Short mmCIF file of C-alpha atoms and ligand atoms in Angstrom, two decimals:
data_model
loop_
_atom_site.label_atom_id
_atom_site.label_comp_id
_atom_site.label_asym_id
_atom_site.label_seq_id
_atom_site.Cartn_x
_atom_site.Cartn_y
_atom_site.Cartn_z
CA UNK A 1339 0.00 0.00 0.00
CA UNK A 1340 1.18 3.52 -0.71
CA UNK A 1341 0.71 4.97 2.76
CA UNK A 1342 2.99 7.59 4.36
CA UNK A 1343 6.32 5.87 5.15
CA UNK A 1344 6.39 7.32 8.67
CA UNK A 1345 3.28 5.37 9.70
CA UNK A 1346 5.20 2.10 9.92
CA UNK A 1347 7.49 3.70 12.51
CA UNK A 1348 4.68 5.04 14.70
CA UNK A 1349 2.23 3.20 16.92
CA UNK A 1350 -1.44 3.83 17.52
CA UNK A 1351 -2.22 5.38 20.91
CA UNK A 1352 -2.14 2.54 23.42
CA UNK A 1353 -4.59 3.20 26.19
CA UNK A 1354 -4.33 1.56 29.58
CA UNK A 1355 -6.65 -1.27 30.56
CA UNK A 1356 -10.23 -0.24 31.30
CA UNK A 1357 -11.03 -0.11 35.02
CA UNK A 1358 -13.41 -3.09 34.94
CA UNK A 1359 -10.77 -5.28 33.23
CA UNK A 1360 -8.25 -4.53 35.98
CA UNK A 1361 -10.86 -5.13 38.66
CA UNK A 1362 -11.53 -8.58 37.25
CA UNK A 1363 -7.86 -9.45 36.69
CA UNK A 1364 -6.86 -8.61 40.29
CA UNK A 1365 -10.10 -9.53 42.03
CA UNK A 1366 -10.63 -6.00 43.37
CA UNK A 1367 -13.92 -4.65 44.76
CA UNK A 1368 -13.22 -1.30 43.20
CA UNK A 1369 -10.49 0.57 41.40
CA UNK A 1370 -9.64 4.26 41.74
CA UNK A 1371 -8.47 5.80 38.47
CA UNK A 1372 -5.87 8.51 39.06
CA UNK A 1373 -4.16 8.18 35.69
CA UNK A 1374 -5.66 10.64 33.19
CA UNK A 1375 -6.23 13.88 35.14
CA UNK A 1376 -9.99 13.72 34.73
CA UNK A 1377 -12.22 15.58 37.19
CA UNK A 1378 -12.64 13.19 40.14
CA UNK A 1379 -15.71 15.17 41.28
CA UNK A 1380 -17.60 14.50 38.05
CA UNK A 1381 -19.19 17.44 36.25
CA UNK A 1382 -21.77 20.17 36.83
CA UNK A 1383 -25.18 18.87 37.96
CA UNK A 1384 -26.67 21.55 35.73
CA UNK A 1385 -25.32 19.76 32.66
CA UNK A 1386 -26.98 16.52 33.71
CA UNK A 1387 -30.32 18.21 34.53
CA UNK A 1388 -30.37 20.10 31.25
CA UNK A 1389 -29.41 17.20 28.99
CA UNK A 1390 -32.02 14.92 30.56
CA UNK A 1391 -34.71 17.46 29.78
CA UNK A 1392 -33.46 18.82 26.48
CA UNK A 1393 -31.37 16.33 24.59
CA UNK A 1394 -30.54 17.82 21.14
CA UNK A 1395 -32.15 16.28 18.07
CA UNK A 1396 -29.67 13.51 17.37
CA UNK A 1397 -30.92 12.82 13.84
CA UNK A 1398 -29.88 16.35 12.79
CA UNK A 1399 -26.27 17.36 12.06
CA UNK A 1400 -24.76 19.64 14.71
CA UNK A 1401 -24.29 23.36 14.14
CA UNK A 1402 -20.90 23.26 12.38
CA UNK A 1403 -20.29 26.89 13.36
CA UNK A 1404 -21.01 26.16 17.04
CA UNK A 1405 -22.80 29.49 17.24
CA UNK A 1406 -24.29 29.47 20.73
CA UNK A 1407 -21.23 28.12 22.47
CA UNK A 1408 -19.07 30.45 20.36
CA UNK A 1409 -20.92 33.51 21.68
CA UNK A 1410 -20.61 32.22 25.26
CA UNK A 1411 -16.87 31.52 24.95
CA UNK A 1412 -16.28 34.89 23.26
CA UNK A 1413 -17.97 36.65 26.18
CA UNK A 1414 -16.26 34.53 28.78
CA UNK A 1415 -12.82 35.02 27.20
CA UNK A 1416 -13.35 38.63 26.11
CA UNK A 1417 -12.40 37.95 22.49
CA UNK A 1418 -14.18 38.25 19.14
CA UNK A 1419 -16.15 35.33 17.77
CA UNK A 1420 -13.84 35.01 14.75
CA UNK A 1421 -10.91 34.32 17.11
CA UNK A 1422 -12.25 30.94 18.20
CA UNK A 1423 -12.01 27.42 16.76
CA UNK A 1424 -13.70 24.40 18.35
CA UNK A 1425 -12.43 20.86 18.23
CA UNK A 1426 -13.29 17.34 19.30
CA UNK A 1427 -11.13 17.89 22.37
CA UNK A 1428 -8.18 20.28 22.19
CA UNK A 1429 -6.31 17.26 20.92
CA UNK A 1430 -8.10 17.60 17.59
CA UNK A 1431 -6.96 21.22 17.42
CA UNK A 1432 -3.36 20.04 17.90
CA UNK A 1433 -3.98 17.68 14.98
CA UNK A 1434 -5.50 20.47 12.86
CA UNK A 1435 -2.56 22.77 13.64
CA UNK A 1436 -0.13 20.12 12.46
CA UNK A 1437 -2.14 19.46 9.34
CA UNK A 1438 -2.14 23.17 8.54
CA UNK A 1439 1.45 24.06 9.51
CA UNK A 1440 3.64 20.94 9.26
CA UNK A 1441 4.96 19.06 6.24
CA UNK A 1442 8.21 17.46 5.15
CA UNK A 1443 11.21 19.69 5.85
CA UNK A 1444 9.47 21.55 8.66
CA UNK A 1445 10.04 21.08 12.37
CA UNK A 1446 8.26 21.89 15.61
CA UNK A 1447 9.87 22.68 18.98
CA UNK A 1448 8.62 21.33 22.30
CA UNK A 1449 9.76 20.55 25.85
CA UNK A 1450 11.11 16.99 26.00
CA UNK A 1451 8.52 14.51 27.32
CA UNK A 1452 5.72 17.06 27.33
CA UNK A 1453 2.26 16.11 25.98
CA UNK A 1454 2.87 13.31 23.47
CA UNK A 1455 0.38 14.45 20.83
CA UNK A 1456 2.58 17.40 19.76
CA UNK A 1457 5.27 15.00 18.62
CA UNK A 1458 2.98 12.32 17.27
CA UNK A 1459 1.04 14.67 14.99
CA UNK A 1460 4.18 16.47 13.83
CA UNK A 1461 5.68 13.15 12.75
CA UNK A 1462 2.47 12.00 11.02
CA UNK A 1463 2.59 15.15 8.88
CA UNK A 1464 6.18 14.41 7.86
CA UNK A 1465 7.88 16.96 10.11
CA UNK A 1466 10.57 16.48 12.74
CA UNK A 1467 10.57 17.47 16.41
CA UNK A 1468 13.18 19.32 18.43
CA UNK A 1469 12.77 18.25 22.04
CA UNK A 1470 14.35 20.58 24.58
CA UNK A 1471 14.99 19.17 28.09
CA UNK A 1472 13.17 20.86 30.98
CA UNK A 1473 15.12 22.71 33.70
CA UNK A 1474 16.03 21.07 37.03
CA UNK A 1475 12.78 22.54 38.37
CA UNK A 1476 10.80 20.73 35.67
CA UNK A 1477 9.98 23.95 33.78
CA UNK A 1478 10.07 24.65 30.06
CA UNK A 1479 13.50 26.06 29.19
CA UNK A 1480 12.17 28.87 27.03
CA UNK A 1481 15.61 30.31 26.32
CA UNK A 1482 16.85 27.01 24.93
CA UNK A 1483 13.59 26.55 23.05
CA UNK A 1484 14.03 30.00 21.54
CA UNK A 1485 17.56 29.10 20.39
CA UNK A 1486 16.27 25.88 18.81
CA UNK A 1487 14.01 27.78 16.40
CA UNK A 1488 15.38 27.83 12.85
CA UNK A 1489 14.06 28.91 9.45
CA UNK A 1490 12.19 25.59 9.07
CA UNK A 1491 10.40 25.79 12.41
CA UNK A 1492 6.67 26.28 11.95
CA UNK A 1493 5.27 25.62 15.45
CA UNK A 1494 6.47 25.90 19.05
CA UNK A 1495 4.48 24.03 21.72
CA UNK A 1496 4.34 25.51 25.21
CA UNK A 1497 2.38 23.35 27.64
CA UNK A 1498 1.37 25.63 30.49
CA UNK A 1499 0.92 24.21 33.07
CA UNK A 1500 3.03 21.39 31.72
CA UNK A 1501 1.85 17.82 31.52
CA UNK A 1502 3.48 15.81 33.12
CA UNK A 1503 5.56 18.10 35.37
CA UNK A 1504 2.72 20.40 36.50
CA UNK A 1505 4.97 23.47 36.32
CA UNK A 1506 4.20 26.89 34.84
CA UNK A 1507 6.15 29.59 33.06
CA UNK A 1508 5.99 33.23 34.15
CA UNK A 1509 4.52 36.10 32.17
CA UNK A 1510 7.98 37.64 31.96
CA UNK A 1511 9.42 34.45 30.44
CA UNK A 1512 6.60 34.12 27.93
CA UNK A 1513 6.75 37.73 26.78
CA UNK A 1514 10.55 37.62 26.45
CA UNK A 1515 10.13 34.46 24.37
CA UNK A 1516 7.45 36.05 22.16
CA UNK A 1517 9.62 39.15 21.58
CA UNK A 1518 12.42 36.91 20.27
CA UNK A 1519 10.21 34.57 18.30
CA UNK A 1520 10.02 35.08 14.52
CA UNK A 1521 6.57 36.42 13.58
CA UNK A 1522 5.96 33.54 11.16
CA UNK A 1523 6.35 30.82 13.80
CA UNK A 1524 3.08 29.78 15.45
CA UNK A 1525 3.34 29.57 19.25
CA UNK A 1526 0.79 27.21 20.79
CA UNK A 1527 0.06 27.77 24.47
CA UNK A 1528 -1.70 24.62 25.64
CA UNK A 1529 -3.72 25.63 28.70
CA UNK A 1530 -5.57 22.37 29.36
CA UNK A 1531 -5.17 22.81 33.14
CA UNK A 1532 -5.65 26.58 33.31
CA UNK A 1533 -8.65 26.30 35.67
CA UNK A 1534 -6.46 24.75 38.38
CA UNK A 1535 -3.75 27.45 38.35
CA UNK A 1536 -3.42 29.59 41.48
CA UNK A 1537 -3.94 33.33 41.09
CA UNK A 1538 -0.23 34.24 41.42
CA UNK A 1539 0.76 31.87 38.63
CA UNK A 1540 -1.96 32.74 36.11
CA UNK A 1541 -1.13 34.13 32.66
CA UNK A 1542 -3.75 36.30 30.99
CA UNK A 1543 -2.96 34.71 27.64
CA UNK A 1544 -5.78 36.29 25.64
CA UNK A 1545 -4.55 39.82 26.35
CA UNK A 1546 -1.26 39.03 24.56
CA UNK A 1547 -3.03 38.23 21.29
CA UNK A 1548 -3.22 41.87 20.28
CA UNK A 1549 0.57 42.18 20.40
CA UNK A 1550 1.37 38.73 18.95
CA UNK A 1551 -0.48 37.60 15.83
CA UNK A 1552 1.37 34.26 15.98
CA UNK A 1553 0.02 33.15 19.37
CA UNK A 1554 -2.83 30.69 19.96
CA UNK A 1555 -4.09 29.34 23.28
CA UNK A 1556 -5.83 25.96 23.65
CA UNK A 1557 -8.47 25.18 26.28
CA UNK A 1558 -10.53 22.11 26.99
CA UNK A 1559 -13.74 20.98 28.68
CA UNK A 1560 -12.11 17.60 29.44
CA UNK A 1561 -10.25 18.38 32.64
CA UNK A 1562 -11.69 20.82 35.25
CA UNK A 1563 -15.10 20.89 33.51
CA UNK A 1564 -15.25 17.10 33.73
CA UNK A 1565 -16.55 16.45 30.21
CA UNK A 1566 -13.70 14.29 28.84
CA UNK A 1567 -16.18 11.73 27.52
CA UNK A 1568 -17.88 14.27 25.26
CA UNK A 1569 -14.72 15.50 23.46
CA UNK A 1570 -14.82 19.28 23.16
CA UNK A 1571 -12.17 21.98 23.42
CA UNK A 1572 -11.27 25.23 21.73
CA UNK A 1573 -8.45 27.43 20.52
CA UNK A 1574 -8.27 31.22 20.72
CA UNK A 1575 -5.96 33.08 18.37
CA UNK A 1576 -5.89 35.80 15.78
CA UNK A 1577 -8.49 35.68 12.98
CA UNK A 1578 -5.95 34.89 10.22
CA UNK A 1579 -4.59 31.85 12.07
CA UNK A 1580 -8.09 30.72 13.02
CA UNK A 1581 -9.14 31.08 9.39
CA UNK A 1582 -6.34 28.77 8.21
CA UNK A 1583 -7.25 26.19 10.84
CA UNK A 1584 -10.92 26.38 9.88
CA UNK A 1585 -10.05 25.44 6.30
CA UNK A 1586 -8.60 22.19 7.63
CA UNK A 1587 -11.30 21.52 10.25
CA UNK A 1588 -14.01 18.99 9.44
CA UNK A 1589 -17.41 20.64 8.91
CA UNK A 1590 -19.15 18.93 11.87
CA UNK A 1591 -16.24 18.16 14.18
CA UNK A 1592 -18.02 18.68 17.51
CA UNK A 1593 -21.29 16.99 18.41
CA UNK A 1594 -24.52 18.74 19.32
CA UNK A 1595 -24.52 17.06 22.75
CA UNK A 1596 -20.96 18.23 23.45
CA UNK A 1597 -21.74 21.80 22.35
CA UNK A 1598 -24.78 21.99 24.59
CA UNK A 1599 -23.07 20.39 27.60
CA UNK A 1600 -20.08 22.74 27.24
CA UNK A 1601 -22.40 25.75 27.09
CA UNK A 1602 -24.11 24.79 30.35
CA UNK A 1603 -20.81 23.80 31.99
CA UNK A 1604 -19.21 27.14 31.11
CA UNK A 1605 -22.12 28.87 32.82
CA UNK A 1606 -21.58 26.98 36.08
CA UNK A 1607 -18.36 28.58 37.31
CA UNK A 1608 -19.34 27.69 40.90
CA UNK A 1609 -18.61 24.06 40.02
CA UNK A 1610 -15.16 25.00 38.69
CA UNK A 1611 -14.41 27.03 41.82
CA UNK A 1612 -15.43 24.15 44.06
CA UNK A 1613 -13.36 21.67 42.05
CA UNK A 1614 -10.33 23.94 42.29
CA UNK A 1615 -10.70 24.41 46.04
CA UNK A 1616 -11.12 20.70 46.78
CA UNK A 1617 -8.22 19.86 44.48
CA UNK A 1618 -5.97 22.38 46.21
CA UNK A 1619 -6.84 21.11 49.66
CA UNK A 1620 -6.03 17.51 48.73
CA UNK A 1621 -2.89 18.56 46.88
CA UNK A 1622 -1.51 20.36 49.96
CA UNK A 1623 -2.20 17.32 52.12
CA UNK A 1624 -0.48 15.05 49.63
CA UNK A 1625 2.57 17.36 49.50
CA UNK A 1626 2.84 17.02 53.29
CA UNK A 1627 2.62 13.25 52.99
CA UNK A 1628 5.30 13.12 50.27
CA UNK A 1629 7.56 15.35 52.38
CA UNK A 1630 7.07 12.96 55.26
CA UNK A 1631 8.03 9.82 53.29
CA UNK A 1632 10.81 11.74 51.54
CA UNK A 1633 9.66 11.38 47.93
CA UNK A 1634 10.58 14.36 45.77
CA UNK A 1635 7.95 16.10 43.62
CA UNK A 1636 7.52 19.21 41.51
CA UNK A 1637 5.02 21.63 43.09
CA UNK A 1638 2.08 21.49 40.68
CA UNK A 1639 -0.37 24.05 39.30
CA UNK A 1640 -2.69 21.28 38.10
CA UNK A 1641 -4.83 18.39 39.37
CA UNK A 1642 -1.90 15.96 39.20
CA UNK A 1643 1.55 15.63 40.78
CA UNK A 1644 4.73 14.35 39.25
CA UNK A 1645 6.63 12.36 41.89
CA UNK A 1646 10.12 10.82 41.89
CA UNK A 1647 10.11 7.28 43.22
CA UNK A 1648 12.97 5.37 44.94
CA UNK A 1649 12.42 2.43 42.56
CA UNK A 1650 11.16 2.22 38.98
CA UNK A 1651 7.81 3.86 38.33
CA UNK A 1652 6.62 0.60 36.77
CA UNK A 1653 7.18 -1.18 40.07
CA UNK A 1654 5.13 1.42 41.98
CA UNK A 1655 2.49 1.24 39.25
CA UNK A 1656 2.23 -2.55 39.57
CA UNK A 1657 2.06 -2.39 43.39
CA UNK A 1658 -0.65 0.28 43.28
CA UNK A 1659 -2.74 -1.53 40.71
CA UNK A 1660 -2.78 -4.63 42.89
CA UNK A 1661 -4.04 -2.36 45.68
CA UNK A 1662 -6.80 -0.73 43.67
CA UNK A 1663 -5.20 2.42 42.21
CA UNK A 1664 -4.30 3.19 38.60
CA UNK A 1665 -1.65 5.87 38.14
CA UNK A 1666 0.72 6.70 35.29
CA UNK A 1667 4.26 5.29 35.47
CA UNK A 1668 6.96 7.75 34.41
CA UNK A 1669 8.52 5.14 32.13
CA UNK A 1670 5.56 5.60 29.76
CA UNK A 1671 6.03 9.38 29.87
CA UNK A 1672 9.75 9.37 29.17
CA UNK A 1673 11.04 9.72 32.73
CA UNK A 1674 12.20 6.62 34.65
CA UNK A 1675 11.79 6.27 38.45
CA UNK A 1676 8.77 8.48 38.69
CA UNK A 1677 4.98 8.44 38.59
CA UNK A 1678 2.23 10.90 37.75
CA UNK A 1679 -0.75 10.82 40.09
CA UNK A 1680 -4.05 12.63 39.55
CA UNK A 1681 -5.21 14.20 42.83
CA UNK A 1682 -8.23 12.18 43.97
CA UNK A 1683 -11.04 12.81 46.43
CA UNK A 1684 -10.38 13.12 50.17
CA UNK A 1685 -11.25 9.47 50.93
CA UNK A 1686 -9.32 8.07 47.99
CA UNK A 1687 -6.21 10.12 48.81
CA UNK A 1688 -6.34 8.93 52.44
CA UNK A 1689 -6.47 5.34 51.23
CA UNK A 1690 -3.66 6.01 48.73
CA UNK A 1691 -1.46 7.35 51.53
CA UNK A 1692 -2.04 4.17 53.58
CA UNK A 1693 -1.13 1.98 50.63
CA UNK A 1694 1.98 4.02 49.72
CA UNK A 1695 3.13 4.07 53.33
CA UNK A 1696 3.18 0.27 53.33
CA UNK A 1697 5.16 0.23 50.08
CA UNK A 1698 7.78 2.59 51.45
CA UNK A 1699 8.46 0.50 54.59
C1 PLP B 1408 -5.71 16.34 28.44
C2 PLP B 1408 -4.85 17.25 27.68
C3 PLP B 1408 -5.24 17.81 26.45
C4 PLP B 1408 -6.43 17.51 25.64
O1 PLP B 1408 -7.49 17.02 26.08
P1 PLP B 1408 -8.78 16.92 25.16
O2 PLP B 1408 -9.57 15.94 25.90
O3 PLP B 1408 -8.39 16.47 23.80
O4 PLP B 1408 -9.36 18.29 25.15
C5 PLP B 1408 -4.40 18.70 25.81
N1 PLP B 1408 -3.23 19.02 26.34
C6 PLP B 1408 -2.80 18.51 27.50
C7 PLP B 1408 -1.50 18.92 28.01
C8 PLP B 1408 -3.59 17.60 28.20
O5 PLP B 1408 -3.13 17.08 29.33
#
C-alpha cells in the first residue's frame, strides 16, 4: 500500500486497561483511576439536569459553526467570535494545527517529554521534532527553546501548566520568548489545566493576542469541567490563524450534545471554583505526605503531581494496581523512576497514603 512511510514507525495510541478489566484481573472490589487527570468530582449537575430534559435532536447534524457556544466563549474570554475554533477535544486542534502548519522539511519545537500528541502529529505530517529538556525545576527552558528555532520551524508548543511536570512559566518568560520569536512561527500555548492554576501563577494569555499575531491558546472541557467523555475543546488566536485552521477543520467536528453540555458547563463557574478548592486542599495534604516519606515532587499548578520514586515507576504502578489504584508510570512518559498521580477525592487520597506508606516501609 502507498501509505505515508512514517506510519510504519509510529504506533497507535495505546490506552491503559479499562477499570473493569483490571478489577476482574486482580479480584478487586473497586479501582480508583488517578491516571488521566480527569475531574474526580464528576461534572456540573446543571449539565446533567439540562441534557435529561433537552437532549438535542440527534438525527440532525450539529451546528458546524457552534454558534451558541461560540458567543458564550467569546464573552467569557473577552475575544471576538472570529478568534475561536472548536475541536473534538483540544487534541483535535493540535492535529488540525499540524495538518495546517507541518509538512516534510518543517520542524516543531517542544519541551522533552511534554504532551505526546505534539510530537505524534508532527511526525504523522512528515515533520521532525526538536525536544528541549526541561530545567532542574521541571519547567520549560524557554531560552533554549528559543535558540532551537530555525528557518524551518513552523510551530512551538508551550504546555502551560506542563503535563506531566505540572509546572508553569511566568509572564515575563513568555513575553521575552514572544519578543524573540520570529513572527511567522506559530506559538501554541496549551492551557488544558488553566482552571487549576493559582492566582499568582496565572497568565492572561488572551490579552497578549493583540501584540502577537502568531500566538494561539488551547483550552478544553475535558479536565476541570469534567466532560472528557464528550470531546470538546477550543483554541483562541488571531483571525488569520483561526481562518487557516478552519479550512482544515471537518465541517461537523463537535457533536450537538458536546456543544450543549459545554455551554451549560461554562455557565456553572461555581462548580469549577469548588473543584479547584477541593483539588488544592487535597494537593496540599499530599505534598505534606510526600515530604514525610521523603519522595521528591515538583510543586504542581494542576490536578496531578509528578513524583520521583525510589524504585522504577513501573514497580510502583504494579504495586498500586494490585491495591486498587491506577496511576501513570513515568517510564511511559519518558522519565524513569517516577509516577504521575491525579489528585483524587479526600477518601481516595487517604487510602492512597495508607497503601503508599506500606510500600515505602
Ligand atoms: C488532556 C490534555 C489535552 C487535551 O485534552 P482533550 O480531551 O483532547 O481536550 C491537551 N493538552 C494537554 C496537556 C492535556 O493534558
